[in-house]
mmCIF file of C-alpha atoms in Angstrom:
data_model
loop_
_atom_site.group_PDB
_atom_site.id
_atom_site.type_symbol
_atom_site.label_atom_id
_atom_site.label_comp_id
_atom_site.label_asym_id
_atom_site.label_seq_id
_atom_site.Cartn_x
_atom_site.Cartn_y
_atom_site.Cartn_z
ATOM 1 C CA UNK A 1 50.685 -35.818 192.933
ATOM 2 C CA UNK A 2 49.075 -38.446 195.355
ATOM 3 C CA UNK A 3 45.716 -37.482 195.726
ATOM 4 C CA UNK A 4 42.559 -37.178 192.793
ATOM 5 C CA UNK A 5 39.474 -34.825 193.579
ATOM 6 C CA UNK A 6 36.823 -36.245 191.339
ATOM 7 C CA UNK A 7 34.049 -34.399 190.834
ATOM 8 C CA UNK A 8 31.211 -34.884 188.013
ATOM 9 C CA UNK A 9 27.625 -33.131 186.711
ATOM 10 C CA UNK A 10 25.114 -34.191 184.577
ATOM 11 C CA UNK A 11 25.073 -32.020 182.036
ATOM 12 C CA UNK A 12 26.983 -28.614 180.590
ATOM 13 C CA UNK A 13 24.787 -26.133 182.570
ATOM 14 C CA UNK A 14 25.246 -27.639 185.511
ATOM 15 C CA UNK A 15 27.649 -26.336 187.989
ATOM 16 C CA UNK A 16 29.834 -28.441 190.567
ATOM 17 C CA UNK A 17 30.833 -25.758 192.638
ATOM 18 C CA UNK A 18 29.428 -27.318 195.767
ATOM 19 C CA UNK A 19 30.803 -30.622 195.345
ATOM 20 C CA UNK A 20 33.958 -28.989 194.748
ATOM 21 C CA UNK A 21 33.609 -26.977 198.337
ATOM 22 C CA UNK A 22 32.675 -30.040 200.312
ATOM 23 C CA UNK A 23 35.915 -31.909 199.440
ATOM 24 C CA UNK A 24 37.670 -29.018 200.113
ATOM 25 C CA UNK A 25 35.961 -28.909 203.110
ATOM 26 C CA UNK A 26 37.001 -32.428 203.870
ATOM 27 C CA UNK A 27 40.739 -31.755 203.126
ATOM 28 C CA UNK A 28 41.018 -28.781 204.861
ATOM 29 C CA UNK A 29 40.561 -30.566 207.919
ATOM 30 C CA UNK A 30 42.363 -33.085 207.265
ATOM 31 C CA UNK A 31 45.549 -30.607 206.416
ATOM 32 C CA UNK A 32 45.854 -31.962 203.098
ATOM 33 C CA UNK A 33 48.267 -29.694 200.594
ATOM 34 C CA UNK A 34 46.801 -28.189 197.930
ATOM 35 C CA UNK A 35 49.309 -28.954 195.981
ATOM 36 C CA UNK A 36 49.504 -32.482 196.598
ATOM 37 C CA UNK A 37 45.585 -32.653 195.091
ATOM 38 C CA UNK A 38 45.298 -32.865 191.233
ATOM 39 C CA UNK A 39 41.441 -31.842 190.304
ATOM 40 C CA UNK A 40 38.848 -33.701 187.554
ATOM 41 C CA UNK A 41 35.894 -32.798 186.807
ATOM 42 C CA UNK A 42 33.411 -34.040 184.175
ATOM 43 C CA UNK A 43 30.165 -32.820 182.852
ATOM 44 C CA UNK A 44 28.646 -35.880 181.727
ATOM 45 C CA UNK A 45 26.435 -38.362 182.086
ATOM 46 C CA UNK A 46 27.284 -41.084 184.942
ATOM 47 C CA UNK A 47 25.483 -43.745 182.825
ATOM 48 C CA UNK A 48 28.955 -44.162 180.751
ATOM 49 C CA UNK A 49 32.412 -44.320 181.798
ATOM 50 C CA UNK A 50 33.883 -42.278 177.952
ATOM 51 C CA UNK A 51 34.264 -39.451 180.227
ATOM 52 C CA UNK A 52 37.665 -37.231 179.415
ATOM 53 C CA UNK A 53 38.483 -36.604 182.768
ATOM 54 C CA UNK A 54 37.549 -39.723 184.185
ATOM 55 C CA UNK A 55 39.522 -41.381 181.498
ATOM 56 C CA UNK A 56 42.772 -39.179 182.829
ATOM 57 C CA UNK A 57 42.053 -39.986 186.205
ATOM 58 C CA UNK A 58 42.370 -43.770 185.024
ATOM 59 C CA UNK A 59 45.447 -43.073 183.234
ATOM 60 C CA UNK A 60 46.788 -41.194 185.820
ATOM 61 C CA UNK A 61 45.881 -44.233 188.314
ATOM 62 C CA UNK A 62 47.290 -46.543 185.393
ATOM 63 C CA UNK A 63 50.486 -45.048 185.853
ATOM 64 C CA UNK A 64 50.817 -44.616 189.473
ATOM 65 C CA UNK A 65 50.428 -41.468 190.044
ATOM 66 C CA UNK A 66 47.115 -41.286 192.358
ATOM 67 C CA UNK A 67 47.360 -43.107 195.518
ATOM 68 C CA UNK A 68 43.938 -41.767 197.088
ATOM 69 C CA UNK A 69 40.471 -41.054 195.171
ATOM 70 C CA UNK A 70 38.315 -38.927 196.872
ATOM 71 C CA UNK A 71 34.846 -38.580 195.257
ATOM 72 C CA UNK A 72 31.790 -35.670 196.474
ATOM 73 C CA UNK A 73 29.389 -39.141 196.438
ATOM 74 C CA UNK A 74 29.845 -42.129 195.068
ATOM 75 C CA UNK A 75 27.283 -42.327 192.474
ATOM 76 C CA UNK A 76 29.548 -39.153 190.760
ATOM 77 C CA UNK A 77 31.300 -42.445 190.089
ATOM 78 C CA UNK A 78 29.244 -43.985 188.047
ATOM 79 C CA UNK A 79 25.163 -44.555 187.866
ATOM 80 C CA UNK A 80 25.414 -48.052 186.964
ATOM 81 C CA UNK A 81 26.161 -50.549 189.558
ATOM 82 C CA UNK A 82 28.563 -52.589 187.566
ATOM 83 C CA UNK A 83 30.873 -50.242 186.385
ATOM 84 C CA UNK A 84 30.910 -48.451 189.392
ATOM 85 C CA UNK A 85 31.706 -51.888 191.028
ATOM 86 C CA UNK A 86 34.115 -53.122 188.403
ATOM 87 C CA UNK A 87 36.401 -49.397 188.728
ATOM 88 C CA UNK A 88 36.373 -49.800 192.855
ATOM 89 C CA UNK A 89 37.075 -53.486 192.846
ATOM 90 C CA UNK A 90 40.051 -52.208 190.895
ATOM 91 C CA UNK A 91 40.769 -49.094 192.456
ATOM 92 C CA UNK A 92 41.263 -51.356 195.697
ATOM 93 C CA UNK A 93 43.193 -54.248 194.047
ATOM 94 C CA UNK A 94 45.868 -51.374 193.062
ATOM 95 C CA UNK A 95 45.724 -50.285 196.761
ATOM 96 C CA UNK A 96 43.940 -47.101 196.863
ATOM 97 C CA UNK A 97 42.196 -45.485 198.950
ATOM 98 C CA UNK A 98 38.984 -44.283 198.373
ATOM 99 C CA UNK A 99 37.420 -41.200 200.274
ATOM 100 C CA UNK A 100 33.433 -40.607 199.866
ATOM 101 C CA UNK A 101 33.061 -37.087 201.914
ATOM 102 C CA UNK A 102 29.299 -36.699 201.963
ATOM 103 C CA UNK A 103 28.736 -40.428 203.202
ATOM 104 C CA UNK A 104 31.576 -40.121 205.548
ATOM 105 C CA UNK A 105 33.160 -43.361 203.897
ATOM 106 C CA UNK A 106 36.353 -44.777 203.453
ATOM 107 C CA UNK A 107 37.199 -47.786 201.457
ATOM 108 C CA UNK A 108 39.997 -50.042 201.284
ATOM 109 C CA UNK A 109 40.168 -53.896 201.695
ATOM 110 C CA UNK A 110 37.450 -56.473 201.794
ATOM 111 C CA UNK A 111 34.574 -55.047 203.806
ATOM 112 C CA UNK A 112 35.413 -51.501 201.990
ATOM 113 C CA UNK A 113 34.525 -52.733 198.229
ATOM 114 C CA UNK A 114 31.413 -54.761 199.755
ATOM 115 C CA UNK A 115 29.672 -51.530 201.485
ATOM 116 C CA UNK A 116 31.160 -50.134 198.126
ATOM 117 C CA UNK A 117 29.116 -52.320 195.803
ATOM 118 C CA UNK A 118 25.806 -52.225 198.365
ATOM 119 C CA UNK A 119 25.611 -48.228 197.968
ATOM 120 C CA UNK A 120 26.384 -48.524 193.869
ATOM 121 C CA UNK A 121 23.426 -50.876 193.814
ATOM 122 C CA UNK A 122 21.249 -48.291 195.688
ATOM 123 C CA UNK A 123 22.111 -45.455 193.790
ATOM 124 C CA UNK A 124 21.232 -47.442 190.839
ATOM 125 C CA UNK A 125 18.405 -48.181 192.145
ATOM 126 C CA UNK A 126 17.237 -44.432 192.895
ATOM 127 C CA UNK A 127 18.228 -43.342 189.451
ATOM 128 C CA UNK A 128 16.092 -45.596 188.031
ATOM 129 C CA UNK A 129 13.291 -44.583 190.221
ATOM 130 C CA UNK A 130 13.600 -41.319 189.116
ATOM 131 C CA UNK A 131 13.209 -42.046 185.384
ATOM 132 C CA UNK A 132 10.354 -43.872 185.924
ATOM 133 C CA UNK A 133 8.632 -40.637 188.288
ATOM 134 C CA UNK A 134 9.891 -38.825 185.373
ATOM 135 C CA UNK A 135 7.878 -40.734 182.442
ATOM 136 C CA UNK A 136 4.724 -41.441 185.346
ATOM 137 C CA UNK A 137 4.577 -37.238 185.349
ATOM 138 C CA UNK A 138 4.904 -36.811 181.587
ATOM 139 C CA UNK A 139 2.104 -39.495 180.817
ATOM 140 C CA UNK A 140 -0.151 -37.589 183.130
ATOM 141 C CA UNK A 141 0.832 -34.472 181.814
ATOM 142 C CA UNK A 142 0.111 -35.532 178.323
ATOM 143 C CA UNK A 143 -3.128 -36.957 179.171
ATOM 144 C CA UNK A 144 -4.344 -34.099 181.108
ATOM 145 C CA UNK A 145 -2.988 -31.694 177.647
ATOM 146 C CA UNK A 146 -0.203 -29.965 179.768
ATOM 147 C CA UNK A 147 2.800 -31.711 178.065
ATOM 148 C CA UNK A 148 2.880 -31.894 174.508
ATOM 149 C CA UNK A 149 6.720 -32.227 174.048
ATOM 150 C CA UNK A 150 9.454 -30.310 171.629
ATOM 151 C CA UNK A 151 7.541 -28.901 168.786
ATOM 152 C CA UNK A 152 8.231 -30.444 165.569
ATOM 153 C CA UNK A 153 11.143 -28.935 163.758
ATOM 154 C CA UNK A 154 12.505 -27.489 166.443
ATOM 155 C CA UNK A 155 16.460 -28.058 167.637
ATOM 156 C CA UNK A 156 18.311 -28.355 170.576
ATOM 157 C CA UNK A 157 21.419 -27.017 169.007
ATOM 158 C CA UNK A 158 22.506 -25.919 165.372
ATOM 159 C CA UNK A 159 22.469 -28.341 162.630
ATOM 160 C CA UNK A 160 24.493 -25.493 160.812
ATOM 161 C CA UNK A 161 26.815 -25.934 163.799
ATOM 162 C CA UNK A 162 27.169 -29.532 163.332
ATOM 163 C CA UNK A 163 27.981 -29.348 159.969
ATOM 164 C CA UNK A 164 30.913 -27.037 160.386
ATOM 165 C CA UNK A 165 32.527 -28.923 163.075
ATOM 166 C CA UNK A 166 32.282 -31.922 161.357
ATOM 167 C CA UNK A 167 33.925 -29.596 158.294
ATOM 168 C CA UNK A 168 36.404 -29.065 160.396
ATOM 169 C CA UNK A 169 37.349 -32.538 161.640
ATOM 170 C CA UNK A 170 35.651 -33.435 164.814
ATOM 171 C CA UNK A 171 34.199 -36.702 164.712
ATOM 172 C CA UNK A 172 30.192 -37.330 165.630
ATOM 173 C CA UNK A 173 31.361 -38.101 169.173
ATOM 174 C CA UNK A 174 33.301 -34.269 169.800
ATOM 175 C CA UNK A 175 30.530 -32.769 167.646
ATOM 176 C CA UNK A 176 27.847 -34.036 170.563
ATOM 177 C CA UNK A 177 30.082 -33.021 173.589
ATOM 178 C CA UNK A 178 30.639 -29.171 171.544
ATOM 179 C CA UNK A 179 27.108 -29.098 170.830
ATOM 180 C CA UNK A 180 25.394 -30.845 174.250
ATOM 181 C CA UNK A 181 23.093 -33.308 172.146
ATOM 182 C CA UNK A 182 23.444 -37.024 171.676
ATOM 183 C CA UNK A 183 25.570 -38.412 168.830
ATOM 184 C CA UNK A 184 22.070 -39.742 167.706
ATOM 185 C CA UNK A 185 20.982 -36.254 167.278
ATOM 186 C CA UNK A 186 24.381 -35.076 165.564
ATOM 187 C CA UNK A 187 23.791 -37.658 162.908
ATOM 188 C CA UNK A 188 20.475 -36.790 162.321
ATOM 189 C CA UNK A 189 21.506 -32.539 161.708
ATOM 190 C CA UNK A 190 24.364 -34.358 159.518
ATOM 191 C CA UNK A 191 21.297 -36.360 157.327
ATOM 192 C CA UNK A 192 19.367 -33.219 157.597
ATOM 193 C CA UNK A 193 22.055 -30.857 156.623
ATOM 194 C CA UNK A 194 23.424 -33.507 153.330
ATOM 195 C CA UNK A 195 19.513 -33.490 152.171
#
């Protein structure tokens, strides 16, 4: 294997089946081998690098195996300009190429990790934009009685569920990735479920 499809959504019910077609896309005209191309995909958040695949893809890099990255967009990367900066800056310093096949964007060398590090900062930039849009429309909504949140006592998962993971020996961190919640919320189903 030389080459690492990366691909990455948000959240479990997302689907990445059209980032996955547009590097296809991209290496179908540029006769790449299937079988040269070792896939990853992730369904978490970009705000933290813990991701399982992403964490292969690093050992896999680690260990020489990937000699070219290519990624849908770059903020599947990462959402926060200095860890997206820190992985190219090494990415390039081990010599590999990076492919970005919506922006049309190659990096390698010098110029490559400083466009690199401009478009991180943007895409930071954007996502926190769209938090604060987010919060702006759910003050308004609250004010104007639209919005009232998640009723008290109700769950976005299980605590029953939690308990018998955990029962079975998945730590809070699995228990949150089985269940889609924060590890915040699986300790509070665990507090819950022990009262």
């Amino acid at each position: 294997m030389t080459i690492a499809a990366y691909v990455r959504v948000s959240s479990k019910r997302q689907k990445d089946d059209s980032q996955r077609a547009e590097i296809q896309k991209w290496m179908d005209s540029n006769s790449i081998d299937a079988k040269q191309v070792e896939w990853y995909a992730d369904k978490e958040t970009g705000t933290k690098m813990e991701r399982p695949e992403f964490q292969r893809l690093q050992a896999d890099i680690f260990h020489g195996k990937v000699k070219c990255v290519i990624l849908w967009k770059l903020d599947r990367l990462s959402r926060r300009l200095k860890d997206g900066v820190t992985t190219l800056a090494d990415w390039a310093e081990r010599g590999l190429k990076i492919v970005v096949v919506t922006q049309q964007l190659e990096f390698n060398g010098a110029v490559g990790r400083t466009l690199a590090a401009l478009l991180m900062g943007l895409s930071e930039i954007e996502w926190e934009y769209r938090k604060e849009r987010q919060q702006a429309g759910i003050a308004v909504a609250k004010k104007k009685g639209v919005y009232k949140g998640r009723k008290p006592g109700t769950t976005k998962s299980k605590p029953q569920r939690a308990k018998e993971l955990r029962d079975k020996g998945l730590n809070p961190v699995e228990i949150a990735t089985a269940l889609g919640v924060s590890e915040r919320t699986v300790f509070r189903y665990l507090d819950k479920e022990a009262a």
